[in-house]
Amino acid sequence: MDKFTVLESVAAPLRIINIDTDMIIPKQYLKTIKRTGLGKGLFSEMRYRDDGSENPDFVLNQPAYRKAQILVAGDNFGCGSSREHAPWALLDFGIRCVISTSFADIFYNNCFQNGILPIKVSPEDLEKLFDDAERGANATLTVDLENQEIRGPDGGTVTFDIDPFRKHCLLNGLDGIGLTMEKAPKIDSFEKKLEERPWA
């Protein structure tokens, strides 16, 4: 998993509440267990028209936001089913950070396991960030995980809280497997002791 330290990017504003995991990645894309290739299906029912062409009105199809790595979204992001394909699709598209006032618990946990930083902010701070994001390619946000700050293009700062353990994991690029591998010396030592006691 890639480390998350400081991210500077244009932020795409998605002023929609209750974005569920089916909206993030519709069911027809769930046949794979690969984490790659799902970016094309991200928000596909909003990104594409019935004939398969792009919907120019959808934010991620607009030139200023095509390479956005930050998403500023409405309340209750990631609700609905627990599909882990939702953070996979966001990450494959290039989104590394989602900012909202609230997240569904399972989606929130899945983000951390996949190297995405979900940030909870107050409604007032979310509105400020929407204003920044809506200025397009001329306004970038800087997300500083170490200092727990979001810095706007005009120097304004929004602070956020995060669980210290989850922060440690993201800063060091540690998912569940990475955390286990950190214990490899102790595991090896334990197994060596077992070899010395064949009856165990």
PDB file of N, CA and C in Angstrom, residues 82-154:
ATOM      1  N   SER A  82     -21.577  -3.276   1.695  1.00  0.00           N
ATOM      2  CA  SER A  82     -20.214  -3.197   2.211  1.00  0.00           C
ATOM      3  C   SER A  82     -19.139  -3.479   1.170  1.00  0.00           C
ATOM      4  N   ARG A  83     -19.482  -3.443  -0.110  1.00  0.00           N
ATOM      5  CA  ARG A  83     -18.530  -3.840  -1.156  1.00  0.00           C
ATOM      6  C   ARG A  83     -17.204  -3.068  -1.071  1.00  0.00           C
ATOM      7  N   GLU A  84     -16.117  -3.840  -0.998  1.00  0.00           N
ATOM      8  CA  GLU A  84     -14.788  -3.228  -0.959  1.00  0.00           C
ATOM      9  C   GLU A  84     -14.379  -2.709  -2.332  1.00  0.00           C
ATOM     10  N   HIS A  85     -15.125  -3.087  -3.368  1.00  0.00           N
ATOM     11  CA  HIS A  85     -14.851  -2.577  -4.712  1.00  0.00           C
ATOM     12  C   HIS A  85     -14.982  -1.048  -4.759  1.00  0.00           C
ATOM     13  N   ALA A  86     -15.757  -0.458  -3.838  1.00  0.00           N
ATOM     14  CA  ALA A  86     -15.954   0.999  -3.857  1.00  0.00           C
ATOM     15  C   ALA A  86     -14.639   1.742  -3.622  1.00  0.00           C
ATOM     16  N   PRO A  87     -13.894   1.468  -2.539  1.00  0.00           N
ATOM     17  CA  PRO A  87     -12.597   2.137  -2.420  1.00  0.00           C
ATOM     18  C   PRO A  87     -11.609   1.701  -3.497  1.00  0.00           C
ATOM     19  N   TRP A  88     -11.699   0.461  -3.968  1.00  0.00           N
ATOM     20  CA  TRP A  88     -10.810   0.023  -5.059  1.00  0.00           C
ATOM     21  C   TRP A  88     -11.024   0.898  -6.292  1.00  0.00           C
ATOM     22  N   ALA A  89     -12.299   1.174  -6.615  1.00  0.00           N
ATOM     23  CA  ALA A  89     -12.608   1.986  -7.792  1.00  0.00           C
ATOM     24  C   ALA A  89     -12.114   3.421  -7.621  1.00  0.00           C
ATOM     25  N   LEU A  90     -12.313   3.984  -6.441  1.00  0.00           N
ATOM     26  CA  LEU A  90     -11.826   5.342  -6.177  1.00  0.00           C
ATOM     27  C   LEU A  90     -10.310   5.411  -6.345  1.00  0.00           C
ATOM     28  N   LEU A  91      -9.624   4.453  -5.754  1.00  0.00           N
ATOM     29  CA  LEU A  91      -8.166   4.444  -5.810  1.00  0.00           C
ATOM     30  C   LEU A  91      -7.667   4.229  -7.235  1.00  0.00           C
ATOM     31  N   ASP A  92      -8.315   3.328  -7.972  1.00  0.00           N
ATOM     32  CA  ASP A  92      -7.897   3.052  -9.335  1.00  0.00           C
ATOM     33  C   ASP A  92      -8.097   4.274 -10.235  1.00  0.00           C
ATOM     34  N   PHE A  93      -9.104   5.064  -9.937  1.00  0.00           N
ATOM     35  CA  PHE A  93      -9.332   6.305 -10.682  1.00  0.00           C
ATOM     36  C   PHE A  93      -8.275   7.354 -10.342  1.00  0.00           C
ATOM     37  N   GLY A  94      -7.766   7.290  -9.112  1.00  0.00           N
ATOM     38  CA  GLY A  94      -6.754   8.250  -8.660  1.00  0.00           C
ATOM     39  C   GLY A  94      -7.135   9.030  -7.424  1.00  0.00           C
ATOM     40  N   ILE A  95      -8.314   8.760  -6.853  1.00  0.00           N
ATOM     41  CA  ILE A  95      -8.761   9.459  -5.647  1.00  0.00           C
ATOM     42  C   ILE A  95      -8.037   8.883  -4.429  1.00  0.00           C
ATOM     43  N   ARG A  96      -7.309   9.713  -3.693  1.00  0.00           N
ATOM     44  CA  ARG A  96      -6.591   9.282  -2.490  1.00  0.00           C
ATOM     45  C   ARG A  96      -7.220   9.825  -1.211  1.00  0.00           C
ATOM     46  N   CYS A  97      -8.141  10.780  -1.338  1.00  0.00           N
ATOM     47  CA  CYS A  97      -8.730  11.399  -0.153  1.00  0.00           C
ATOM     48  C   CYS A  97     -10.175  11.787  -0.446  1.00  0.00           C
ATOM     49  N   VAL A  98     -11.069  11.451   0.489  1.00  0.00           N
ATOM     50  CA  VAL A  98     -12.476  11.850   0.390  1.00  0.00           C
ATOM     51  C   VAL A  98     -12.808  12.644   1.642  1.00  0.00           C
ATOM     52  N   ILE A  99     -13.399  13.815   1.452  1.00  0.00           N
ATOM     53  CA  ILE A  99     -13.751  14.696   2.576  1.00  0.00           C
ATOM     54  C   ILE A  99     -15.262  14.838   2.625  1.00  0.00           C
ATOM     55  N   SER A 100     -15.843  14.601   3.798  1.00  0.00           N
ATOM     56  CA  SER A 100     -17.288  14.715   3.985  1.00  0.00           C
ATOM     57  C   SER A 100     -17.554  14.987   5.466  1.00  0.00           C
ATOM     58  N   THR A 101     -18.815  15.176   5.795  1.00  0.00           N
ATOM     59  CA  THR A 101     -19.161  15.341   7.209  1.00  0.00           C
ATOM     60  C   THR A 101     -19.348  13.994   7.896  1.00  0.00           C
ATOM     61  N   SER A 102     -19.668  12.950   7.104  1.00  0.00           N
ATOM     62  CA  SER A 102     -19.883  11.631   7.692  1.00  0.00           C
ATOM     63  C   SER A 102     -19.735  10.546   6.630  1.00  0.00           C
ATOM     64  N   PHE A 103     -19.367   9.356   7.100  1.00  0.00           N
ATOM     65  CA  PHE A 103     -19.174   8.191   6.236  1.00  0.00           C
ATOM     66  C   PHE A 103     -19.870   6.982   6.845  1.00  0.00           C
ATOM     67  N   ALA A 104     -20.285   6.055   5.999  1.00  0.00           N
ATOM     68  CA  ALA A 104     -20.754   4.765   6.496  1.00  0.00           C
ATOM     69  C   ALA A 104     -19.558   4.039   7.104  1.00  0.00           C
ATOM     70  N   ASP A 105     -19.772   3.350   8.219  1.00  0.00           N
ATOM     71  CA  ASP A 105     -18.673   2.751   8.975  1.00  0.00           C
ATOM     72  C   ASP A 105     -17.836   1.770   8.162  1.00  0.00           C
ATOM     73  N   ILE A 106     -18.479   0.855   7.438  1.00  0.00           N
ATOM     74  CA  ILE A 106     -17.722  -0.167   6.703  1.00  0.00           C
ATOM     75  C   ILE A 106     -16.905   0.479   5.593  1.00  0.00           C
ATOM     76  N   PHE A 107     -17.504   1.410   4.862  1.00  0.00           N
ATOM     77  CA  PHE A 107     -16.761   2.101   3.817  1.00  0.00           C
ATOM     78  C   PHE A 107     -15.576   2.852   4.422  1.00  0.00           C
ATOM     79  N   TYR A 108     -15.810   3.517   5.535  1.00  0.00           N
ATOM     80  CA  TYR A 108     -14.758   4.292   6.213  1.00  0.00           C
ATOM     81  C   TYR A 108     -13.575   3.384   6.561  1.00  0.00           C
ATOM     82  N   ASN A 109     -13.863   2.229   7.134  1.00  0.00           N
ATOM     83  CA  ASN A 109     -12.797   1.280   7.495  1.00  0.00           C
ATOM     84  C   ASN A 109     -12.094   0.738   6.251  1.00  0.00           C
ATOM     85  N   ASN A 110     -12.849   0.437   5.204  1.00  0.00           N
ATOM     86  CA  ASN A 110     -12.261  -0.087   3.972  1.00  0.00           C
ATOM     87  C   ASN A 110     -11.311   0.918   3.317  1.00  0.00           C
ATOM     88  N   CYS A 111     -11.608   2.193   3.453  1.00  0.00           N
ATOM     89  CA  CYS A 111     -10.719   3.216   2.884  1.00  0.00           C
ATOM     90  C   CYS A 111      -9.324   3.104   3.486  1.00  0.00           C
ATOM     91  N   PHE A 112      -9.240   3.008   4.803  1.00  0.00           N
ATOM     92  CA  PHE A 112      -7.937   2.934   5.458  1.00  0.00           C
ATOM     93  C   PHE A 112      -7.169   1.692   5.035  1.00  0.00           C
ATOM     94  N   GLN A 113      -7.876   0.591   4.815  1.00  0.00           N
ATOM     95  CA  GLN A 113      -7.217  -0.651   4.401  1.00  0.00           C
ATOM     96  C   GLN A 113      -6.697  -0.593   2.969  1.00  0.00           C
ATOM     97  N   ASN A 114      -7.120   0.426   2.224  1.00  0.00           N
ATOM     98  CA  ASN A 114      -6.740   0.526   0.815  1.00  0.00           C
ATOM     99  C   ASN A 114      -5.962   1.796   0.485  1.00  0.00           C
ATOM    100  N   GLY A 115      -5.500   2.502   1.509  1.00  0.00           N
ATOM    101  CA  GLY A 115      -4.640   3.660   1.279  1.00  0.00           C
ATOM    102  C   GLY A 115      -5.364   4.950   0.931  1.00  0.00           C
ATOM    103  N   ILE A 116      -6.659   5.008   1.219  1.00  0.00           N
ATOM    104  CA  ILE A 116      -7.436   6.235   1.000  1.00  0.00           C
ATOM    105  C   ILE A 116      -7.694   6.882   2.355  1.00  0.00           C
ATOM    106  N   LEU A 117      -7.518   8.190   2.424  1.00  0.00           N
ATOM    107  CA  LEU A 117      -7.775   8.925   3.663  1.00  0.00           C
ATOM    108  C   LEU A 117      -9.179   9.526   3.630  1.00  0.00           C
ATOM    109  N   PRO A 118     -10.117   9.010   4.458  1.00  0.00           N
ATOM    110  CA  PRO A 118     -11.428   9.638   4.570  1.00  0.00           C
ATOM    111  C   PRO A 118     -11.378  10.651   5.725  1.00  0.00           C
ATOM    112  N   ILE A 119     -11.747  11.887   5.461  1.00  0.00           N
ATOM    113  CA  ILE A 119     -11.662  12.948   6.470  1.00  0.00           C
ATOM    114  C   ILE A 119     -13.058  13.449   6.805  1.00  0.00           C
ATOM    115  N   LYS A 120     -13.356  13.459   8.109  1.00  0.00           N
ATOM    116  CA  LYS A 120     -14.628  14.010   8.581  1.00  0.00           C
ATOM    117  C   LYS A 120     -14.406  15.452   9.034  1.00  0.00           C
ATOM    118  N   VAL A 121     -15.255  16.353   8.529  1.00  0.00           N
ATOM    119  CA  VAL A 121     -15.179  17.762   8.913  1.00  0.00           C
ATOM    120  C   VAL A 121     -16.577  18.249   9.296  1.00  0.00           C
ATOM    121  N   SER A 122     -16.635  19.431   9.885  1.00  0.00           N
ATOM    122  CA  SER A 122     -17.929  20.014  10.259  1.00  0.00           C
ATOM    123  C   SER A 122     -18.655  20.503   9.011  1.00  0.00           C
ATOM    124  N   PRO A 123     -19.970  20.674   9.089  1.00  0.00           N
ATOM    125  CA  PRO A 123     -20.705  21.212   7.931  1.00  0.00           C
ATOM    126  C   PRO A 123     -20.166  22.570   7.472  1.00  0.00           C
ATOM    127  N   GLU A 124     -19.750  23.389   8.437  1.00  0.00           N
ATOM    128  CA  GLU A 124     -19.229  24.709   8.080  1.00  0.00           C
ATOM    129  C   GLU A 124     -17.912  24.583   7.308  1.00  0.00           C
ATOM    130  N   ASP A 125     -17.039  23.707   7.788  1.00  0.00           N
ATOM    131  CA  ASP A 125     -15.764  23.505   7.093  1.00  0.00           C
ATOM    132  C   ASP A 125     -15.970  22.850   5.735  1.00  0.00           C
ATOM    133  N   LEU A 126     -16.939  21.947   5.644  1.00  0.00           N
ATOM    134  CA  LEU A 126     -17.217  21.311   4.353  1.00  0.00           C
ATOM    135  C   LEU A 126     -17.650  22.365   3.332  1.00  0.00           C
ATOM    136  N   GLU A 127     -18.455  23.313   3.775  1.00  0.00           N
ATOM    137  CA  GLU A 127     -18.915  24.361   2.859  1.00  0.00           C
ATOM    138  C   GLU A 127     -17.739  25.197   2.363  1.00  0.00           C
ATOM    139  N   LYS A 128     -16.784  25.494   3.239  1.00  0.00           N
ATOM    140  CA  LYS A 128     -15.584  26.241   2.821  1.00  0.00           C
ATOM    141  C   LYS A 128     -14.811  25.441   1.773  1.00  0.00           C
ATOM    142  N   LEU A 129     -14.689  24.135   2.012  1.00  0.00           N
ATOM    143  CA  LEU A 129     -13.937  23.284   1.090  1.00  0.00           C
ATOM    144  C   LEU A 129     -14.665  23.130  -0.245  1.00  0.00           C
ATOM    145  N   PHE A 130     -15.996  23.094  -0.196  1.00  0.00           N
ATOM    146  CA  PHE A 130     -16.764  23.089  -1.449  1.00  0.00           C
ATOM    147  C   PHE A 130     -16.472  24.372  -2.239  1.00  0.00           C
ATOM    148  N   ASP A 131     -16.447  25.504  -1.549  1.00  0.00           N
ATOM    149  CA  ASP A 131     -16.172  26.775  -2.219  1.00  0.00           C
ATOM    150  C   ASP A 131     -14.803  26.748  -2.891  1.00  0.00           C
ATOM    151  N   ASP A 132     -13.817  26.224  -2.183  1.00  0.00           N
ATOM    152  CA  ASP A 132     -12.470  26.108  -2.765  1.00  0.00           C
ATOM    153  C   ASP A 132     -12.483  25.178  -3.977  1.00  0.00           C
ATOM    154  N   ALA A 133     -13.124  24.011  -3.810  1.00  0.00           N
ATOM    155  CA  ALA A 133     -13.128  23.013  -4.881  1.00  0.00           C
ATOM    156  C   ALA A 133     -13.822  23.534  -6.130  1.00  0.00           C
ATOM    157  N   GLU A 134     -14.868  24.311  -5.950  1.00  0.00           N
ATOM    158  CA  GLU A 134     -15.648  24.796  -7.092  1.00  0.00           C
ATOM    159  C   GLU A 134     -14.922  25.861  -7.907  1.00  0.00           C
ATOM    160  N   ARG A 135     -13.749  26.269  -7.448  1.00  0.00           N
ATOM    161  CA  ARG A 135     -12.960  27.240  -8.204  1.00  0.00           C
ATOM    162  C   ARG A 135     -12.137  26.566  -9.301  1.00  0.00           C
ATOM    163  N   GLY A 136     -12.156  25.238  -9.338  1.00  0.00           N
ATOM    164  CA  GLY A 136     -11.540  24.512 -10.446  1.00  0.00           C
ATOM    165  C   GLY A 136     -10.040  24.368 -10.368  1.00  0.00           C
ATOM    166  N   ALA A 137      -9.413  24.288 -11.526  1.00  0.00           N
ATOM    167  CA  ALA A 137      -7.996  23.953 -11.620  1.00  0.00           C
ATOM    168  C   ALA A 137      -7.078  25.008 -11.024  1.00  0.00           C
ATOM    169  N   ASN A 138      -7.583  26.210 -10.793  1.00  0.00           N
ATOM    170  CA  ASN A 138      -6.756  27.271 -10.218  1.00  0.00           C
ATOM    171  C   ASN A 138      -6.669  27.203  -8.709  1.00  0.00           C
ATOM    172  N   ALA A 139      -7.383  26.278  -8.096  1.00  0.00           N
ATOM    173  CA  ALA A 139      -7.414  26.196  -6.635  1.00  0.00           C
ATOM    174  C   ALA A 139      -7.133  24.768  -6.182  1.00  0.00           C
ATOM    175  N   THR A 140      -5.974  24.553  -5.601  1.00  0.00           N
ATOM    176  CA  THR A 140      -5.639  23.219  -5.094  1.00  0.00           C
ATOM    177  C   THR A 140      -5.751  23.186  -3.580  1.00  0.00           C
ATOM    178  N   LEU A 141      -6.059  22.009  -3.068  1.00  0.00           N
ATOM    179  CA  LEU A 141      -6.048  21.766  -1.622  1.00  0.00           C
ATOM    180  C   LEU A 141      -4.811  20.952  -1.291  1.00  0.00           C
ATOM    181  N   THR A 142      -4.280  21.177  -0.106  1.00  0.00           N
ATOM    182  CA  THR A 142      -3.162  20.380   0.399  1.00  0.00           C
ATOM    183  C   THR A 142      -3.624  19.651   1.646  1.00  0.00           C
ATOM    184  N   VAL A 143      -3.569  18.333   1.599  1.00  0.00           N
ATOM    185  CA  VAL A 143      -3.949  17.516   2.749  1.00  0.00           C
ATOM    186  C   VAL A 143      -2.666  17.021   3.395  1.00  0.00           C
ATOM    187  N   ASP A 144      -2.423  17.454   4.615  1.00  0.00           N
ATOM    188  CA  ASP A 144      -1.214  17.123   5.370  1.00  0.00           C
ATOM    189  C   ASP A 144      -1.617  16.193   6.509  1.00  0.00           C
ATOM    190  N   LEU A 145      -1.359  14.899   6.336  1.00  0.00           N
ATOM    191  CA  LEU A 145      -1.796  13.923   7.337  1.00  0.00           C
ATOM    192  C   LEU A 145      -1.015  14.055   8.639  1.00  0.00           C
ATOM    193  N   GLU A 146       0.294  14.251   8.546  1.00  0.00           N
ATOM    194  CA  GLU A 146       1.110  14.352   9.764  1.00  0.00           C
ATOM    195  C   GLU A 146       0.590  15.450  10.691  1.00  0.00           C
ATOM    196  N   ASN A 147       0.269  16.611  10.113  1.00  0.00           N
ATOM    197  CA  ASN A 147      -0.207  17.745  10.909  1.00  0.00           C
ATOM    198  C   ASN A 147      -1.725  17.827  11.004  1.00  0.00           C
ATOM    199  N   GLN A 148      -2.407  16.889  10.330  1.00  0.00           N
ATOM    200  CA  GLN A 148      -3.868  16.808  10.358  1.00  0.00           C
ATOM    201  C   GLN A 148      -4.519  18.124   9.939  1.00  0.00           C
ATOM    202  N   GLU A 149      -4.074  18.613   8.776  1.00  0.00           N
ATOM    203  CA  GLU A 149      -4.555  19.884   8.247  1.00  0.00           C
ATOM    204  C   GLU A 149      -4.940  19.759   6.775  1.00  0.00           C
ATOM    205  N   ILE A 150      -5.953  20.523   6.403  1.00  0.00           N
ATOM    206  CA  ILE A 150      -6.282  20.739   4.992  1.00  0.00           C
ATOM    207  C   ILE A 150      -6.053  22.227   4.745  1.00  0.00           C
ATOM    208  N   ARG A 151      -5.125  22.539   3.845  1.00  0.00           N
ATOM    209  CA  ARG A 151      -4.813  23.931   3.557  1.00  0.00           C
ATOM    210  C   ARG A 151      -5.431  24.330   2.222  1.00  0.00           C
ATOM    211  N   GLY A 152      -6.153  25.443   2.233  1.00  0.00           N
ATOM    212  CA  GLY A 152      -6.812  25.926   1.032  1.00  0.00           C
ATOM    213  C   GLY A 152      -5.901  26.796   0.187  1.00  0.00           C
ATOM    214  N   PRO A 153      -6.346  27.158  -1.001  1.00  0.00           N
ATOM    215  CA  PRO A 153      -5.513  27.940  -1.923  1.00  0.00           C
ATOM    216  C   PRO A 153      -5.221  29.350  -1.424  1.00  0.00           C
ATOM    217  N   ASP A 154      -6.052  29.869  -0.524  1.00  0.00           N
ATOM    218  CA  ASP A 154      -5.848  31.223  -0.014  1.00  0.00           C
ATOM    219  C   ASP A 154      -5.210  31.243   1.368  1.00  0.00           C
TER     220      ASP A 154
END
